[in-house]
Coordinates of C-alpha atoms and ligand atoms in Angstrom, one line a residue:
M1 CA 132.0 -16.1 -24.9
R2 CA 130.3 -12.8 -24.1
V3 CA 133.0 -10.2 -24.4
L4 CA 132.8 -6.6 -23.1
I5 CA 134.6 -4.2 -25.4
T6 CA 135.3 -0.7 -24.1
G7 CA 136.0 1.8 -26.8
G8 CA 134.4 -0.6 -29.3
N9 CA 133.2 2.2 -31.6
G10 CA 136.8 3.5 -32.1
Y11 CA 139.3 2.6 -34.8
I12 CA 140.9 -0.5 -33.4
G13 CA 137.9 -1.5 -31.2
S14 CA 135.5 -1.6 -34.2
H15 CA 137.8 -3.9 -36.2
T16 CA 138.2 -6.2 -33.2
C17 CA 134.4 -6.4 -32.7
I18 CA 134.1 -7.6 -36.3
E19 CA 136.7 -10.4 -35.7
L20 CA 135.1 -11.4 -32.4
L21 CA 131.6 -11.6 -33.9
A22 CA 132.9 -13.5 -36.9
A23 CA 134.5 -16.0 -34.5
G24 CA 131.1 -16.6 -32.9
H25 CA 131.5 -14.5 -29.7
A26 CA 128.8 -12.2 -28.4
V27 CA 129.9 -8.6 -28.1
T28 CA 128.8 -5.8 -25.8
I29 CA 130.3 -2.4 -26.6
V30 CA 130.7 0.4 -24.1
D31 CA 131.8 3.8 -25.5
N32 CA 131.2 7.4 -24.5
L33 CA 131.4 8.4 -28.2
S34 CA 134.0 11.2 -27.3
N35 CA 136.1 10.1 -30.3
S36 CA 133.7 8.0 -32.4
S37 CA 130.4 7.9 -34.2
P38 CA 127.2 6.0 -33.2
A39 CA 127.0 4.9 -36.8
V40 CA 129.9 2.5 -36.3
V41 CA 127.6 -0.1 -34.5
E42 CA 125.5 -0.6 -37.6
R43 CA 128.6 -0.8 -39.8
I44 CA 130.0 -3.5 -37.6
A45 CA 126.7 -5.4 -37.7
R46 CA 126.5 -5.3 -41.5
I47 CA 130.0 -6.6 -42.0
A48 CA 129.8 -9.3 -39.3
G49 CA 126.2 -10.3 -40.0
R50 CA 125.5 -10.1 -36.3
Q51 CA 124.5 -7.3 -34.0
P52 CA 126.8 -6.2 -31.1
E53 CA 125.0 -4.7 -28.1
F54 CA 125.9 -1.0 -27.5
H55 CA 125.8 1.1 -24.4
Q56 CA 126.8 4.8 -24.4
L57 CA 128.7 5.0 -21.2
D58 CA 131.9 6.5 -19.8
V59 CA 134.2 4.0 -18.1
R60 CA 134.6 6.6 -15.3
D61 CA 130.8 6.3 -14.6
A62 CA 131.0 3.8 -11.7
A63 CA 127.3 3.6 -11.2
G64 CA 126.7 3.0 -14.9
L65 CA 129.3 0.3 -14.9
E66 CA 127.7 -1.3 -11.9
R67 CA 124.3 -1.4 -13.6
L68 CA 125.9 -3.0 -16.7
F69 CA 127.7 -5.7 -14.9
A70 CA 124.8 -6.4 -12.6
R71 CA 122.5 -7.0 -15.6
Q72 CA 124.8 -9.3 -17.6
A73 CA 127.8 -11.6 -17.0
F74 CA 130.9 -11.2 -19.2
D75 CA 133.5 -13.9 -19.8
A76 CA 136.2 -11.4 -20.8
L77 CA 137.0 -7.8 -21.2
I78 CA 139.0 -5.9 -23.9
H79 CA 139.7 -2.4 -22.7
F80 CA 140.4 0.0 -25.7
A81 CA 138.6 3.1 -24.3
G82 CA 141.0 5.9 -23.7
V83 CA 142.5 9.0 -25.1
K84 CA 145.7 8.7 -27.3
A85 CA 147.1 12.0 -28.6
V86 CA 150.7 12.5 -27.4
A87 CA 150.8 16.3 -27.8
E88 CA 147.4 16.8 -26.2
S89 CA 148.6 14.7 -23.2
V90 CA 151.5 17.1 -22.7
A91 CA 149.2 20.1 -22.8
D92 CA 146.4 18.4 -20.7
P93 CA 147.8 15.6 -18.6
L94 CA 144.8 15.4 -16.3
K95 CA 142.6 14.4 -19.2
Y96 CA 145.0 11.5 -19.8
Y97 CA 145.3 10.4 -16.1
S98 CA 141.5 10.7 -15.6
N99 CA 140.4 8.8 -18.8
N100 CA 143.2 6.3 -19.0
V101 CA 144.3 5.6 -15.5
C102 CA 141.2 6.4 -13.3
G103 CA 138.9 5.0 -16.0
S104 CA 140.8 1.7 -16.1
A105 CA 140.9 1.4 -12.3
L106 CA 137.1 1.9 -12.0
L107 CA 136.5 -0.5 -14.9
F108 CA 138.8 -3.2 -13.5
D109 CA 137.2 -2.8 -10.1
A110 CA 133.7 -3.5 -11.5
A111 CA 135.0 -6.3 -13.7
L112 CA 136.7 -8.1 -10.8
R113 CA 133.8 -7.7 -8.4
H114 CA 131.6 -9.3 -11.1
G115 CA 133.8 -12.3 -11.7
V116 CA 135.6 -11.4 -15.0
T117 CA 138.9 -13.3 -15.1
R118 CA 140.3 -12.5 -18.5
L119 CA 141.4 -9.0 -19.4
V120 CA 143.1 -7.7 -22.5
F121 CA 144.4 -4.1 -22.4
S122 CA 145.4 -1.8 -25.2
S123 CA 148.9 -0.6 -24.4
S124 CA 151.3 1.0 -26.7
A125 CA 154.9 1.0 -27.9
T126 CA 155.1 4.5 -26.4
V127 CA 155.9 2.8 -23.0
Y128 CA 159.4 2.1 -24.3
G129 CA 160.2 5.8 -24.7
E130 CA 162.5 7.6 -27.1
A131 CA 165.8 5.9 -26.4
A132 CA 164.8 2.3 -27.1
R133 CA 166.8 0.4 -29.7
S134 CA 165.0 -1.4 -32.4
P135 CA 164.0 -4.2 -32.7
I136 CA 162.3 -3.5 -29.4
G137 CA 161.7 -6.6 -27.2
E138 CA 159.2 -6.6 -24.3
D139 CA 162.1 -6.7 -21.8
A140 CA 163.6 -3.4 -23.1
P141 CA 163.8 -0.6 -20.5
L142 CA 160.6 1.3 -20.1
A143 CA 160.8 5.1 -20.2
P144 CA 157.7 6.6 -21.5
A145 CA 158.4 10.2 -22.4
N146 CA 155.0 11.9 -22.1
P147 CA 151.8 11.7 -20.0
Y148 CA 150.1 9.5 -22.6
G149 CA 152.9 6.9 -22.4
R150 CA 153.1 7.1 -18.7
S151 CA 149.3 6.6 -18.4
K152 CA 149.6 3.4 -20.4
R153 CA 152.5 2.1 -18.3
M154 CA 150.6 2.9 -15.1
V155 CA 147.7 0.8 -16.3
E156 CA 150.1 -2.0 -17.1
E157 CA 151.4 -1.9 -13.6
L158 CA 148.0 -1.7 -12.1
L159 CA 147.0 -4.9 -14.0
A160 CA 150.2 -6.6 -12.9
D161 CA 149.4 -5.8 -9.3
L162 CA 145.8 -7.0 -9.7
C163 CA 147.1 -10.3 -11.1
R164 CA 149.5 -10.7 -8.2
A165 CA 146.7 -10.0 -5.7
N166 CA 144.1 -12.2 -7.5
P167 CA 145.5 -15.5 -8.5
G168 CA 142.5 -16.4 -10.7
L169 CA 143.0 -13.3 -12.8
R170 CA 144.6 -13.5 -16.3
A171 CA 145.7 -10.4 -18.2
V172 CA 147.6 -9.4 -21.3
A173 CA 148.8 -5.9 -22.1
L174 CA 149.2 -5.7 -25.9
R175 CA 151.8 -3.1 -26.9
Y176 CA 150.7 -1.9 -30.3
F177 CA 153.2 -0.4 -32.8
N178 CA 151.6 1.8 -35.6
P179 CA 148.1 0.5 -36.6
V180 CA 147.0 1.7 -40.1
G181 CA 144.7 0.5 -42.8
A182 CA 141.0 -0.4 -42.6
H183 CA 138.6 -3.2 -43.0
P184 CA 138.8 -4.4 -46.7
S185 CA 135.1 -3.7 -47.1
G186 CA 135.9 0.0 -46.7
R187 CA 132.9 0.3 -44.2
V188 CA 135.0 0.9 -41.1
G189 CA 138.3 2.7 -40.7
E190 CA 140.1 5.5 -38.9
A191 CA 138.2 8.7 -38.7
P192 CA 140.2 11.2 -36.7
G193 CA 138.5 14.4 -35.7
G194 CA 140.4 17.5 -36.8
I195 CA 143.8 17.4 -38.4
P196 CA 145.2 13.9 -38.1
D197 CA 148.3 13.4 -35.9
N198 CA 149.4 10.2 -37.7
L199 CA 150.9 9.7 -41.1
M200 CA 148.5 7.3 -42.8
P201 CA 145.3 9.2 -42.1
Y202 CA 147.0 12.5 -43.0
L203 CA 148.2 11.0 -46.3
C204 CA 144.6 9.8 -47.0
Q205 CA 143.2 13.2 -46.3
V206 CA 145.7 14.8 -48.7
A207 CA 144.8 12.2 -51.3
V208 CA 141.1 12.8 -51.0
G209 CA 141.6 16.6 -51.2
R210 CA 140.7 17.5 -47.6
L211 CA 144.3 18.7 -46.9
P212 CA 146.5 20.4 -49.4
E213 CA 149.8 18.6 -48.9
L214 CA 151.8 16.3 -46.6
T215 CA 154.7 17.7 -44.6
V216 CA 157.4 15.0 -44.0
F217 CA 158.8 15.8 -40.6
G218 CA 162.6 15.5 -41.0
N219 CA 164.6 14.1 -43.9
D220 CA 168.0 14.3 -42.0
Y221 CA 167.6 11.2 -39.8
P222 CA 170.4 8.6 -40.0
T223 CA 168.2 6.2 -42.1
P224 CA 168.7 5.2 -45.7
D225 CA 166.4 7.8 -47.1
G226 CA 166.7 10.3 -44.2
T227 CA 163.1 9.9 -43.0
A228 CA 161.9 8.3 -39.8
I229 CA 161.1 4.6 -39.6
R230 CA 158.1 3.0 -38.0
D231 CA 156.5 -0.4 -37.7
Y232 CA 153.1 -0.1 -39.5
I233 CA 150.7 -2.9 -38.8
H234 CA 147.4 -3.6 -40.6
V235 CA 144.5 -3.0 -38.2
V236 CA 142.9 -6.3 -39.2
D237 CA 146.1 -8.2 -38.2
L238 CA 146.1 -6.2 -35.0
A239 CA 142.4 -7.1 -34.3
Q240 CA 143.1 -10.8 -34.9
G241 CA 146.0 -10.5 -32.3
H242 CA 143.4 -9.9 -29.7
L243 CA 141.6 -13.1 -30.4
K244 CA 144.9 -15.0 -30.1
A245 CA 145.5 -13.2 -26.8
F246 CA 142.1 -14.6 -25.6
D247 CA 143.1 -18.1 -26.6
Y248 CA 146.4 -17.7 -24.8
L249 CA 144.6 -16.6 -21.5
E250 CA 142.6 -19.9 -21.6
R251 CA 145.9 -21.7 -21.3
E252 CA 148.0 -19.3 -19.2
G253 CA 147.4 -17.5 -16.0
G254 CA 149.1 -14.3 -14.7
M255 CA 150.1 -11.1 -16.4
H256 CA 151.7 -10.9 -19.8
F257 CA 153.2 -8.1 -21.9
I258 CA 153.3 -8.7 -25.7
N259 CA 154.2 -6.5 -28.6
L260 CA 151.9 -6.5 -31.7
G261 CA 154.0 -5.3 -34.6
T262 CA 155.3 -6.7 -37.9
G263 CA 158.9 -6.6 -36.8
R264 CA 159.7 -4.6 -39.9
G265 CA 160.5 -0.9 -40.2
T266 CA 159.2 1.3 -43.0
S267 CA 160.3 4.9 -43.7
V268 CA 157.9 7.8 -44.3
L269 CA 159.1 8.0 -47.9
E270 CA 158.7 4.2 -48.4
L271 CA 155.1 4.4 -47.1
L272 CA 154.4 7.4 -49.3
A273 CA 155.8 5.7 -52.4
A274 CA 153.8 2.5 -51.7
F275 CA 150.6 4.5 -51.2
E276 CA 151.1 6.3 -54.6
R277 CA 152.0 3.1 -56.4
V278 CA 149.2 0.8 -55.0
N279 CA 146.5 3.4 -55.4
G280 CA 147.6 5.3 -58.5
V281 CA 147.4 8.7 -56.8
R282 CA 149.9 11.5 -56.4
I283 CA 150.5 12.9 -52.9
P284 CA 151.8 16.5 -52.9
H285 CA 154.4 16.7 -50.2
R286 CA 157.3 18.8 -48.9
M287 CA 160.1 18.3 -46.5
G288 CA 159.8 20.0 -43.1
A289 CA 161.7 20.1 -39.8
R290 CA 161.8 17.1 -37.4
R291 CA 159.1 17.1 -34.7
P292 CA 160.3 17.3 -31.1
G293 CA 160.1 13.8 -29.5
D294 CA 160.0 11.8 -32.7
T295 CA 162.4 8.9 -32.8
T296 CA 164.6 7.9 -35.7
E297 CA 163.6 4.3 -35.9
T298 CA 161.0 2.2 -33.9
Y299 CA 160.0 -1.3 -34.8
A300 CA 159.0 -4.3 -32.8
D301 CA 160.7 -7.5 -31.9
A302 CA 157.7 -9.6 -32.7
A303 CA 159.1 -13.0 -31.6
R304 CA 157.1 -13.2 -28.3
A305 CA 153.7 -12.8 -30.1
A306 CA 154.7 -15.6 -32.5
Q307 CA 156.0 -17.9 -29.8
Q308 CA 153.4 -17.4 -27.2
L309 CA 150.2 -16.4 -29.1
G310 CA 151.0 -18.2 -32.3
W311 CA 150.3 -14.9 -34.1
S312 CA 152.1 -13.0 -36.7
T313 CA 151.0 -10.5 -39.3
R314 CA 149.7 -11.6 -42.7
L315 CA 148.9 -8.4 -44.4
S316 CA 151.5 -6.3 -46.4
L317 CA 152.3 -2.7 -46.6
E318 CA 150.4 -2.7 -49.9
D319 CA 147.3 -4.1 -48.2
M320 CA 147.5 -1.3 -45.6
C321 CA 147.8 1.4 -48.3
R322 CA 145.0 -0.1 -50.5
D323 CA 142.5 -0.6 -47.6
A324 CA 143.2 2.8 -46.0
W325 CA 142.5 4.5 -49.4
C326 CA 139.4 2.4 -50.1
W327 CA 138.0 3.5 -46.7
Q328 CA 138.9 7.1 -47.3
K329 CA 137.4 7.2 -50.8
L330 CA 134.2 5.6 -49.7
N331 CA 134.0 7.9 -46.7
P332 CA 135.7 11.1 -47.6
A333 CA 134.3 12.8 -44.4
G334 CA 134.7 9.8 -42.1
Y335 CA 131.4 8.7 -40.5
A336 CA 129.8 12.1 -40.9
Ligands
NAD1 N1 145.7 4.0 -32.9 C1 147.0 3.9 -32.4 O1 147.9 4.4 -33.1 C2 147.3 3.3 -31.1 C3 148.6 2.9 -30.8 C4 148.8 2.3 -29.6 C5 147.8 2.1 -28.6 N2 146.6 2.6 -28.9 C6 145.5 2.4 -27.9 O2 144.5 1.6 -28.4 C7 143.2 2.0 -27.9 C8 142.3 2.3 -29.0 O3 142.8 3.2 -29.9 P1 142.1 3.7 -31.2 O4 143.1 4.2 -32.2 O5 141.0 2.8 -31.6 O6 141.4 5.1 -30.6 P2 139.9 5.7 -30.8 O7 140.0 7.0 -30.3 O8 139.5 5.5 -32.2 O9 139.1 4.7 -29.9 C9 138.9 4.9 -28.6 C10 137.4 4.8 -28.2 O10 137.3 5.0 -26.8 C11 136.2 5.9 -26.6 N3 136.5 6.5 -25.3 C12 137.5 7.3 -24.9 N4 137.4 7.6 -23.6 C13 136.4 6.9 -23.1 C14 135.8 6.8 -21.8 N5 136.4 7.5 -20.8 N6 134.8 6.0 -21.6 C15 134.2 5.3 -22.7 N7 134.7 5.4 -23.9 C16 135.8 6.2 -24.2 C17 136.2 6.8 -27.7 O11 135.0 7.4 -28.0 C18 136.6 5.9 -28.9 O12 135.5 5.4 -29.5 C19 143.5 3.3 -27.1 O13 143.6 2.9 -25.7 C20 144.9 3.7 -27.5 O14 145.6 4.4 -26.5 C21 146.3 3.1 -30.1

């Protein structure tokens, strides 16, 4: 298959490109490079042994999309491109509705007009909101608590409406939990611009000396060690979930919502201890106040992915810590 990947230079997109190329698919990347480096394309090619095609293009550029689809036929689309920082989405909601919602609508319009019938969309566990009880199944109430989460839910609804209106269309919205880690080669990984929002990249930047210490946001949660619990999933497992979603869409029509998580919760202190143990490093850290909007405990019910996609995670918390650190050590300044 020839697969169009939007946001393919980004963290999850780059790992998925590698898996798709390794499985024999042809890959075309579209990325505006707003949160990624052009160097990623060569890294993907070196790992996979095959070259993806790359176009620097914004998914809101309708004319550019039209030229792309007119030139080449695609069998499937995986739509990663978007913006993803919760706090920024509260401060600048238009950026989120423009990139994530308008961008998706323009992209799906072009894809449908050019006969693409299989769509995989990067959604997020944020669509469940703050009150959801773990393990969170796909039928849990949806109450996204910020513009980022609402933008993801809107695109899910848009896709569901498109599937209802176009019986030939097949789509999966994959709701990711907390992707961490990196390709085991250490050549691609997560390279956030500025101060990382998420725990693992922050921890890596403390370990490599770019940041002085880690602040643990809250140690008075009602959890065994007082720190918040999340479902960390290795990005390579996550990438492989996308290939399984493709196979599924060969068999099944309509719209599907599927969690990608391990189904296990890990606390901040457990992740910190695993990172120190596996990598033989010390992470200076101190306890701080809870952050507004953070939940106590969020982890997936991963049963639907197992039953419907035949997918479950294989890589451990230790693999996540080892691979994240390997990437950070080899690339202390990211792709710069
Ligand atoms: N990383 C996570 O924790 C997480 C969790 C849940 C869902 N997601 C979703 O998964 C997707 C990928 O996330 P990621 O962590 O790889 O993010 P990322 O920022 O590393 O990758 C996104 C890529 O999309 C590109 N992009 C952004 N807006 C674009 C636009 N308008 N046109 C073209 N390209 C554009 C960026 O340059 C970047 O390369 C996003 O949609 C994100 O919301 C991520």
